[in-house]
Tab-separated table of N, CA, C and O in Angstrom:
chain	number	residue	atom	x	y	z
A	1	MET	N	-42.575	-25.829	-7.072
A	1	MET	CA	-43.358	-26.164	-5.898
A	1	MET	C	-42.549	-25.891	-4.624
A	1	MET	O	-43.075	-25.413	-3.666
A	2	HIS	N	-41.270	-26.195	-4.665
A	2	HIS	CA	-40.434	-25.972	-3.491
A	2	HIS	C	-40.314	-24.490	-3.159
A	2	HIS	O	-40.284	-24.108	-2.007
A	3	ALA	N	-40.231	-23.646	-4.180
A	3	ALA	CA	-40.107	-22.198	-3.966
A	3	ALA	C	-41.359	-21.650	-3.288
A	3	ALA	O	-41.269	-20.813	-2.398
A	4	ARG	N	-42.525	-22.136	-3.696
A	4	ARG	CA	-43.774	-21.680	-3.083
A	4	ARG	C	-43.825	-22.077	-1.608
A	4	ARG	O	-44.188	-21.283	-0.754
A	5	ARG	N	-43.463	-23.305	-1.319
A	5	ARG	CA	-43.455	-23.798	0.067
A	5	ARG	C	-42.467	-22.993	0.909
A	5	ARG	O	-42.762	-22.626	2.039
A	6	ALA	N	-41.311	-22.701	0.362
A	6	ALA	CA	-40.306	-21.910	1.076
A	6	ALA	C	-40.828	-20.506	1.342
A	6	ALA	O	-40.622	-19.952	2.426
A	7	ALA	N	-41.536	-19.928	0.387
A	7	ALA	CA	-42.105	-18.584	0.565
A	7	ALA	C	-43.170	-18.598	1.655
A	7	ALA	O	-43.261	-17.677	2.470
A	8	GLU	N	-43.993	-19.647	1.672
A	8	GLU	CA	-45.024	-19.766	2.712
A	8	GLU	C	-44.392	-19.857	4.091
A	8	GLU	O	-44.828	-19.207	5.032
A	9	LEU	N	-43.349	-20.665	4.217
A	9	LEU	CA	-42.686	-20.834	5.505
A	9	LEU	C	-41.998	-19.552	5.948
A	9	LEU	O	-41.971	-19.221	7.127
A	10	ALA	N	-41.446	-18.810	5.014
A	10	ALA	CA	-40.753	-17.564	5.344
A	10	ALA	C	-41.724	-16.507	5.869
A	10	ALA	O	-41.336	-15.649	6.654
A	11	CYS	N	-42.985	-16.572	5.456
A	11	CYS	CA	-43.989	-15.588	5.870
A	11	CYS	C	-44.592	-15.917	7.231
A	11	CYS	O	-45.282	-15.086	7.816
A	12	ARG	N	-44.354	-17.103	7.713
A	12	ARG	CA	-44.930	-17.512	9.002
A	12	ARG	C	-44.181	-16.865	10.152
A	12	ARG	O	-42.951	-16.878	10.194
A	13	PRO	N	-44.930	-16.316	11.117
A	13	PRO	CA	-44.258	-15.782	12.301
A	13	PRO	C	-43.741	-16.937	13.158
A	13	PRO	O	-44.321	-18.022	13.158
A	14	ASN	N	-42.643	-16.710	13.872
A	14	ASN	CA	-42.153	-17.776	14.743
A	14	ASN	C	-42.975	-17.798	16.036
A	14	ASN	O	-43.717	-16.862	16.332
A	15	SER	N	-42.837	-18.862	16.797
A	15	SER	CA	-43.673	-19.041	17.981
A	15	SER	C	-43.428	-17.969	19.034
A	15	SER	O	-44.359	-17.548	19.721
A	16	GLU	N	-42.203	-17.485	19.148
A	16	GLU	CA	-41.920	-16.426	20.125
A	16	GLU	C	-42.650	-15.140	19.756
A	16	GLU	O	-43.208	-14.461	20.619
A	17	ASP	N	-42.658	-14.815	18.468
A	17	ASP	CA	-43.386	-13.633	18.009
A	17	ASP	C	-44.882	-13.795	18.246
A	17	ASP	O	-45.559	-12.862	18.681
A	18	LEU	N	-45.400	-14.991	17.965
A	18	LEU	CA	-46.822	-15.250	18.198
A	18	LEU	C	-47.179	-15.098	19.667
A	18	LEU	O	-48.189	-14.473	20.003
A	19	ASN	N	-46.372	-15.678	20.542
A	19	ASN	CA	-46.632	-15.574	21.980
A	19	ASN	C	-46.653	-14.117	22.422
A	19	ASN	O	-47.509	-13.698	23.196
A	20	ARG	N	-45.720	-13.345	21.913
A	20	ARG	CA	-45.622	-11.929	22.272
A	20	ARG	C	-46.830	-11.148	21.742
A	20	ARG	O	-47.433	-10.348	22.448
A	21	GLU	N	-47.207	-11.397	20.489
A	21	GLU	CA	-48.342	-10.689	19.894
A	21	GLU	C	-49.659	-11.054	20.559
A	21	GLU	O	-50.492	-10.180	20.815
A	22	ILE	N	-49.853	-12.320	20.856
A	22	ILE	CA	-51.079	-12.736	21.536
A	22	ILE	C	-51.100	-12.168	22.949
A	22	ILE	O	-52.139	-11.738	23.438
A	23	GLY	N	-49.949	-12.125	23.600
A	23	GLY	CA	-49.860	-11.514	24.930
A	23	GLY	C	-50.196	-10.036	24.906
A	23	GLY	O	-50.904	-9.530	25.787
A	24	GLN	N	-49.718	-9.335	23.884
A	24	GLN	CA	-50.045	-7.908	23.753
A	24	GLN	C	-51.538	-7.719	23.532
A	24	GLN	O	-52.150	-6.812	24.090
A	25	ARG	N	-52.108	-8.586	22.726
A	25	ARG	CA	-53.553	-8.502	22.475
A	25	ARG	C	-54.330	-8.806	23.749
A	25	ARG	O	-55.349	-8.172	24.032
A	26	LEU	N	-53.840	-9.760	24.546
A	26	LEU	CA	-54.463	-10.059	25.831
A	26	LEU	C	-54.482	-8.814	26.702
A	26	LEU	O	-55.517	-8.470	27.293
A	27	ARG	N	-53.365	-8.136	26.778
A	27	ARG	CA	-53.291	-6.910	27.586
A	27	ARG	C	-54.288	-5.868	27.091
A	27	ARG	O	-55.016	-5.268	27.875
A	28	GLU	N	-54.343	-5.654	25.777
A	28	GLU	CA	-55.277	-4.684	25.201
A	28	GLU	C	-56.724	-5.032	25.559
A	28	GLU	O	-57.490	-4.159	25.983
A	29	LEU	N	-57.087	-6.287	25.373
A	29	LEU	CA	-58.467	-6.709	25.646
A	29	LEU	C	-58.793	-6.657	27.131
A	29	LEU	O	-59.910	-6.309	27.513
A	30	ARG	N	-57.811	-7.002	27.961
A	30	ARG	CA	-58.023	-6.924	29.417
A	30	ARG	C	-58.283	-5.486	29.829
A	30	ARG	O	-59.204	-5.196	30.595
A	31	LEU	N	-57.472	-4.568	29.320
A	31	LEU	CA	-57.646	-3.155	29.660
A	31	LEU	C	-58.973	-2.616	29.126
A	31	LEU	O	-59.652	-1.845	29.819
A	32	LEU	N	-59.359	-3.033	27.914
A	32	LEU	CA	-60.651	-2.620	27.366
A	32	LEU	C	-61.810	-3.113	28.232
A	32	LEU	O	-62.832	-2.442	28.349
A	33	ALA	N	-61.623	-4.286	28.832
A	33	ALA	CA	-62.651	-4.850	29.713
A	33	ALA	C	-62.620	-4.197	31.096
A	33	ALA	O	-63.484	-4.474	31.930
A	34	GLY	N	-61.611	-3.356	31.346
A	34	GLY	CA	-61.508	-2.680	32.638
A	34	GLY	C	-61.085	-3.600	33.772
A	34	GLY	O	-61.438	-3.375	34.924
A	35	MET	N	-60.311	-4.617	33.438
A	35	MET	CA	-59.873	-5.587	34.441
A	35	MET	C	-58.398	-5.414	34.747
A	35	MET	O	-57.603	-5.078	33.874
A	36	THR	N	-58.044	-5.666	35.997
A	36	THR	CA	-56.638	-5.716	36.388
A	36	THR	C	-56.120	-7.126	36.118
A	36	THR	O	-56.889	-8.057	35.877
A	37	GLN	N	-54.806	-7.273	36.189
A	37	GLN	CA	-54.232	-8.609	36.051
A	37	GLN	C	-54.715	-9.514	37.169
A	37	GLN	O	-54.985	-10.693	36.944
A	38	GLN	N	-54.871	-8.958	38.354
A	38	GLN	CA	-55.359	-9.745	39.490
A	38	GLN	C	-56.783	-10.228	39.242
A	38	GLN	O	-57.114	-11.390	39.522
A	39	GLU	N	-57.625	-9.343	38.723
A	39	GLU	CA	-59.023	-9.716	38.476
A	39	GLU	C	-59.133	-10.781	37.387
A	39	GLU	O	-59.893	-11.744	37.540
A	40	LEU	N	-58.380	-10.623	36.313
A	40	LEU	CA	-58.420	-11.630	35.254
A	40	LEU	C	-57.873	-12.956	35.759
A	40	LEU	O	-58.453	-14.008	35.506
A	41	GLY	N	-56.771	-12.892	36.497
A	41	GLY	CA	-56.211	-14.121	37.054
A	41	GLY	C	-57.202	-14.856	37.931
A	41	GLY	O	-57.368	-16.073	37.820
A	42	ALA	N	-57.883	-14.114	38.801
A	42	ALA	CA	-58.886	-14.725	39.682
A	42	ALA	C	-60.033	-15.324	38.863
A	42	ALA	O	-60.545	-16.396	39.186
A	43	ALA	N	-60.425	-14.632	37.783
A	43	ALA	CA	-61.533	-15.109	36.960
A	43	ALA	C	-61.214	-16.406	36.230
A	43	ALA	O	-62.109	-17.219	35.980
A	44	ILE	N	-59.935	-16.614	35.902
A	44	ILE	CA	-59.579	-17.828	35.155
A	44	ILE	C	-58.819	-18.849	35.996
A	44	ILE	O	-58.448	-19.908	35.504
A	45	GLY	N	-58.545	-18.502	37.248
A	45	GLY	CA	-57.919	-19.464	38.148
A	45	GLY	C	-56.409	-19.524	38.101
A	45	GLY	O	-55.825	-20.586	38.335
A	46	VAL	N	-55.768	-18.391	37.758
A	46	VAL	CA	-54.310	-18.332	37.790
A	46	VAL	C	-53.895	-17.075	38.551
A	46	VAL	O	-54.708	-16.202	38.816
A	47	SER	N	-52.617	-16.968	38.863
A	47	SER	CA	-52.125	-15.792	39.581
A	47	SER	C	-51.931	-14.615	38.622
A	47	SER	O	-51.837	-14.796	37.405
A	48	TYR	N	-51.829	-13.424	39.180
A	48	TYR	CA	-51.569	-12.251	38.349
A	48	TYR	C	-50.182	-12.349	37.712
A	48	TYR	O	-49.946	-11.826	36.623
A	49	VAL	N	-49.280	-13.054	38.370
A	49	VAL	CA	-47.939	-13.246	37.809
A	49	VAL	C	-48.031	-14.050	36.512
A	49	VAL	O	-47.336	-13.756	35.528
A	50	GLN	N	-48.908	-15.041	36.494
A	50	GLN	CA	-49.094	-15.830	35.266
A	50	GLN	C	-49.684	-14.952	34.162
A	50	GLN	O	-49.266	-15.058	33.003
A	51	ILE	N	-50.612	-14.066	34.498
A	51	ILE	CA	-51.174	-13.140	33.512
A	51	ILE	C	-50.058	-12.250	32.960
A	51	ILE	O	-49.978	-12.022	31.750
A	52	GLN	N	-49.175	-11.773	33.838
A	52	GLN	CA	-48.030	-10.961	33.393
A	52	GLN	C	-47.177	-11.743	32.396
A	52	GLN	O	-46.751	-11.205	31.371
A	53	LYS	N	-46.926	-13.015	32.695
A	53	LYS	CA	-46.110	-13.845	31.807
A	53	LYS	C	-46.790	-14.049	30.456
A	53	LYS	O	-46.134	-14.037	29.419
A	54	TYR	N	-48.111	-14.230	30.475
A	54	TYR	CA	-48.846	-14.335	29.212
A	54	TYR	C	-48.722	-13.041	28.419
A	54	TYR	O	-48.442	-13.052	27.228
A	55	GLU	N	-48.945	-11.923	29.094
A	55	GLU	CA	-48.935	-10.629	28.419
A	55	GLU	C	-47.552	-10.256	27.883
A	55	GLU	O	-47.449	-9.588	26.861
A	56	ASN	N	-46.512	-10.688	28.552
A	56	ASN	CA	-45.144	-10.413	28.101
A	56	ASN	C	-44.651	-11.410	27.063
A	56	ASN	O	-43.555	-11.265	26.529
A	57	GLY	N	-45.451	-12.440	26.801
A	57	GLY	CA	-45.053	-13.462	25.845
A	57	GLY	C	-44.054	-14.452	26.391
A	57	GLY	O	-43.468	-15.230	25.656
A	58	LYS	N	-43.838	-14.423	27.707
A	58	LYS	CA	-42.886	-15.355	28.332
A	58	LYS	C	-43.446	-16.770	28.372
A	58	LYS	O	-42.699	-17.734	28.245
A	59	ASN	N	-44.763	-16.890	28.585
A	59	ASN	CA	-45.423	-18.191	28.619
A	59	ASN	C	-46.451	-18.272	27.499
A	59	ASN	O	-47.174	-17.313	27.244
A	60	ARG	N	-46.500	-19.412	26.875
A	60	ARG	CA	-47.480	-19.677	25.825
A	60	ARG	C	-48.839	-19.942	26.480
A	60	ARG	O	-48.922	-20.590	27.514
A	61	ILE	N	-49.885	-19.430	25.844
A	61	ILE	CA	-51.241	-19.648	26.354
A	61	ILE	C	-51.828	-20.869	25.658
A	61	ILE	O	-51.934	-20.896	24.430
A	62	ALA	N	-52.205	-21.866	26.440
A	62	ALA	CA	-52.836	-23.063	25.890
A	62	ALA	C	-54.202	-22.678	25.311
A	62	ALA	O	-54.847	-21.727	25.772
A	63	VAL	N	-54.644	-23.400	24.312
A	63	VAL	CA	-55.932	-23.111	23.688
A	63	VAL	C	-57.055	-23.176	24.721
A	63	VAL	O	-57.934	-22.308	24.740
A	64	SER	N	-57.019	-24.161	25.597
A	64	SER	CA	-58.066	-24.279	26.622
A	64	SER	C	-58.070	-23.057	27.535
A	64	SER	O	-59.134	-22.552	27.908
A	65	THR	N	-56.896	-22.556	27.869
A	65	THR	CA	-56.796	-21.355	28.699
A	65	THR	C	-57.272	-20.138	27.925
A	65	THR	O	-57.957	-19.271	28.468
A	66	LEU	N	-56.944	-20.063	26.651
A	66	LEU	CA	-57.371	-18.938	25.831
A	66	LEU	C	-58.897	-18.883	25.734
A	66	LEU	O	-59.489	-17.802	25.767
A	67	ILE	N	-59.527	-20.028	25.672
A	67	ILE	CA	-60.991	-20.080	25.641
A	67	ILE	C	-61.562	-19.524	26.945
A	67	ILE	O	-62.497	-18.715	26.933
A	68	VAL	N	-60.992	-19.908	28.074
A	68	VAL	CA	-61.448	-19.405	29.374
A	68	VAL	C	-61.207	-17.896	29.462
A	68	VAL	O	-62.049	-17.152	29.982
A	69	ILE	N	-60.077	-17.442	28.953
A	69	ILE	CA	-59.779	-15.999	28.939
A	69	ILE	C	-60.821	-15.266	28.104
A	69	ILE	O	-61.327	-14.214	28.510
A	70	CYS	N	-61.148	-15.807	26.948
A	70	CYS	CA	-62.168	-15.185	26.094
A	70	CYS	C	-63.500	-15.058	26.821
A	70	CYS	O	-64.167	-14.020	26.735
A	71	GLN	N	-63.871	-16.095	27.551
A	71	GLN	CA	-65.120	-16.042	28.314
A	71	GLN	C	-65.049	-14.959	29.385
A	71	GLN	O	-65.994	-14.197	29.571
A	72	ALA	N	-63.925	-14.868	30.075
A	72	ALA	CA	-63.770	-13.884	31.147
A	72	ALA	C	-63.763	-12.454	30.593
A	72	ALA	O	-64.264	-11.532	31.243
A	73	LEU	N	-63.219	-12.269	29.395
A	73	LEU	CA	-63.135	-10.937	28.799
A	73	LEU	C	-64.308	-10.627	27.877
A	73	LEU	O	-64.370	-9.547	27.291
A	74	ASN	N	-65.207	-11.594	27.757
A	74	ASN	CA	-66.359	-11.447	26.857
A	74	ASN	C	-65.888	-11.121	25.436
A	74	ASN	O	-66.349	-10.170	24.812
A	75	SER	N	-64.929	-11.900	24.978
A	75	SER	CA	-64.371	-11.721	23.638
A	75	SER	C	-64.353	-13.080	22.947
A	75	SER	O	-64.789	-14.078	23.504
A	76	GLY	N	-63.852	-13.100	21.735
A	76	GLY	CA	-63.778	-14.340	20.984
A	76	GLY	C	-62.352	-14.684	20.599
A	76	GLY	O	-61.456	-13.832	20.653
A	77	LEU	N	-62.144	-15.923	20.206
A	77	LEU	CA	-60.808	-16.357	19.792
A	77	LEU	C	-60.274	-15.527	18.633
A	77	LEU	O	-59.085	-15.238	18.567
A	78	MET	N	-61.145	-15.125	17.737
A	78	MET	CA	-60.695	-14.348	16.587
A	78	MET	C	-60.192	-12.971	16.994
A	78	MET	O	-59.433	-12.360	16.254
A	79	ASP	N	-60.585	-12.484	18.167
A	79	ASP	CA	-60.026	-11.231	18.676
A	79	ASP	C	-58.528	-11.381	18.932
A	79	ASP	O	-57.789	-10.405	18.898
A	80	PHE	N	-58.108	-12.591	19.202
A	80	PHE	CA	-56.691	-12.858	19.462
A	80	PHE	C	-55.938	-13.276	18.203
A	80	PHE	O	-54.808	-12.867	17.994
A	81	ILE	N	-56.559	-14.116	17.398
A	81	ILE	CA	-55.827	-14.723	16.286
A	81	ILE	C	-56.383	-14.375	14.917
A	81	ILE	O	-55.844	-14.802	13.908
A	82	GLY	N	-57.418	-13.588	14.856
A	82	GLY	CA	-58.099	-13.299	13.599
A	82	GLY	C	-57.213	-12.722	12.517
A	82	GLY	O	-57.364	-13.045	11.345
A	83	ARG	N	-56.274	-11.902	12.893
A	83	ARG	CA	-55.440	-11.268	11.871
A	83	ARG	C	-54.612	-12.291	11.092
A	83	ARG	O	-54.246	-12.063	9.949
A	84	TYR	N	-54.362	-13.434	11.687
A	84	TYR	CA	-53.592	-14.457	10.993
A	84	TYR	C	-54.436	-15.204	9.970
A	84	TYR	O	-53.901	-15.875	9.101
A	85	PHE	N	-55.752	-15.075	10.081
A	85	PHE	CA	-56.635	-15.775	9.167
A	85	PHE	C	-57.293	-14.844	8.163
A	85	PHE	O	-57.732	-15.281	7.137
A	86	GLU	N	-57.339	-13.577	8.465
A	86	GLU	CA	-57.938	-12.621	7.540
A	86	GLU	C	-56.865	-11.932	6.718
A	86	GLU	O	-56.690	-12.223	5.574
A	87	THR	N	-56.119	-11.027	7.327
A	87	THR	CA	-55.142	-10.254	6.574
A	87	THR	C	-53.931	-11.082	6.193
A	87	THR	O	-53.447	-10.967	5.080
A	88	GLY	N	-53.429	-11.924	7.086
A	88	GLY	CA	-52.216	-12.677	6.809
A	88	GLY	C	-52.365	-13.615	5.634
A	88	GLY	O	-51.593	-13.583	4.690
A	89	ILE	N	-53.382	-14.429	5.651
A	89	ILE	CA	-53.564	-15.402	4.590
A	89	ILE	C	-53.983	-14.699	3.301
A	89	ILE	O	-53.461	-14.975	2.242
A	90	GLN	N	-54.912	-13.758	3.406
A	90	GLN	CA	-55.369	-13.064	2.217
A	90	GLN	C	-54.240	-12.259	1.580
A	90	GLN	O	-54.101	-12.234	0.378
A	91	ALA	N	-53.442	-11.594	2.393
A	91	ALA	CA	-52.358	-10.771	1.874
A	91	ALA	C	-51.315	-11.620	1.156
A	91	ALA	O	-50.660	-11.154	0.245
A	92	GLN	N	-51.184	-12.870	1.561
A	92	GLN	CA	-50.203	-13.748	0.932
A	92	GLN	C	-50.783	-14.449	-0.295
A	92	GLN	O	-50.118	-15.230	-0.942
A	93	GLY	N	-52.035	-14.179	-0.610
A	93	GLY	CA	-52.651	-14.760	-1.794
A	93	GLY	C	-53.119	-16.189	-1.620
A	93	GLY	O	-53.391	-16.877	-2.591
A	94	HIS	N	-53.228	-16.666	-0.397
A	94	HIS	CA	-53.703	-18.021	-0.166
A	94	HIS	C	-55.226	-18.041	-0.191
A	94	HIS	O	-55.862	-17.101	0.264
A	95	PRO	N	-55.808	-19.093	-0.703
A	95	PRO	CA	-57.264	-19.183	-0.676
A	95	PRO	C	-57.745	-19.352	0.765
A	95	PRO	O	-57.022	-19.844	1.615
A	96	ARG	N	-58.941	-18.917	0.992
A	96	ARG	CA	-59.529	-19.107	2.320
A	96	ARG	C	-59.705	-20.597	2.595
A	96	ARG	O	-59.891	-21.385	1.683
A	97	SER	N	-59.678	-20.949	3.854
A	97	SER	CA	-59.912	-22.343	4.207
A	97	SER	C	-61.372	-22.684	3.951
A	97	SER	O	-62.228	-21.811	3.865
A	98	TRP	N	-61.670	-23.952	3.820
A	98	TRP	CA	-63.056	-24.362	3.576
A	98	TRP	C	-63.944	-23.984	4.743
A	98	TRP	O	-65.116	-23.681	4.560
A	99	ILE	N	-63.390	-23.936	5.961
A	99	ILE	CA	-64.188	-23.539	7.126
A	99	ILE	C	-64.593	-22.074	7.006
A	99	ILE	O	-65.746	-21.717	7.232
A	100	SER	N	-63.651	-21.210	6.624
A	100	SER	CA	-63.958	-19.797	6.445
A	100	SER	C	-65.016	-19.609	5.365
A	100	SER	O	-65.940	-18.822	5.516
A	101	MET	N	-64.859	-20.329	4.264
A	101	MET	CA	-65.821	-20.200	3.169
A	101	MET	C	-67.200	-20.680	3.606
A	101	MET	O	-68.217	-20.079	3.277
A	102	PHE	N	-67.260	-21.757	4.366
A	102	PHE	CA	-68.522	-22.276	4.875
A	102	PHE	C	-69.175	-21.248	5.795
A	102	PHE	O	-70.365	-20.983	5.706
A	103	TRP	N	-68.378	-20.627	6.667
A	103	TRP	CA	-68.888	-19.624	7.600
A	103	TRP	C	-69.438	-18.411	6.852
A	103	TRP	O	-70.503	-17.907	7.164
A	104	ILE	N	-68.725	-17.970	5.836
A	104	ILE	CA	-69.199	-16.840	5.037
A	104	ILE	C	-70.511	-17.201	4.364
A	104	ILE	O	-71.453	-16.419	4.344
A	105	LYS	N	-70.619	-18.412	3.830
A	105	LYS	CA	-71.839	-18.874	3.163
A	105	LYS	C	-73.000	-18.876	4.149
A	105	LYS	O	-74.109	-18.462	3.809
A	106	LEU	N	-72.766	-19.295	5.387
A	106	LEU	CA	-73.819	-19.315	6.399
A	106	LEU	C	-74.302	-17.909	6.730
A	106	LEU	O	-75.469	-17.707	7.042
A	107	GLN	N	-73.409	-16.928	6.680
A	107	GLN	CA	-73.760	-15.572	7.048
A	107	GLN	C	-74.419	-14.802	5.915
A	107	GLN	O	-75.013	-13.759	6.151
A	108	MET	N	-74.341	-15.303	4.693
A	108	MET	CA	-74.926	-14.595	3.557
A	108	MET	C	-76.440	-14.788	3.551
A	108	MET	O	-76.945	-15.882	3.784
A	109	PRO	N	-77.181	-13.717	3.285
A	109	PRO	CA	-78.635	-13.863	3.217
A	109	PRO	C	-79.040	-14.664	2.001
A	109	PRO	O	-78.388	-14.615	0.955
A	110	ALA	N	-80.103	-15.416	2.157
A	110	ALA	CA	-80.618	-16.214	1.040
A	110	ALA	C	-81.262	-15.288	0.020
A	110	ALA	O	-81.894	-14.295	0.380
A	111	LEU	N	-81.091	-15.604	-1.252
A	111	LEU	CA	-81.679	-14.777	-2.330
A	111	LEU	C	-82.996	-15.317	-2.768
A	111	LEU	O	-83.327	-16.412	-2.746
């Protein structure tokens, strides 16, 4: 049991890597939306310097801020973190969470 737990912990990205990856994804989505850092900052109520810090992974994005960013970019939370719940967990052989399974069940057509 200890070996499995150690393997799970070893596969987890550290918080600095997460901040950097989410920041990179923010930049990608912002550019896809055709927004400048100034425009996104104005839309969510922060300075363009703060957007730069988010994109560089220097500052962690609070969940509440990420939700506002998603609204401004017309995107969803899974656009930022989905890979950690789809490929990451599945690739490591972990079962899907009950929430994921419930969501899949809701999306399946009735027979």
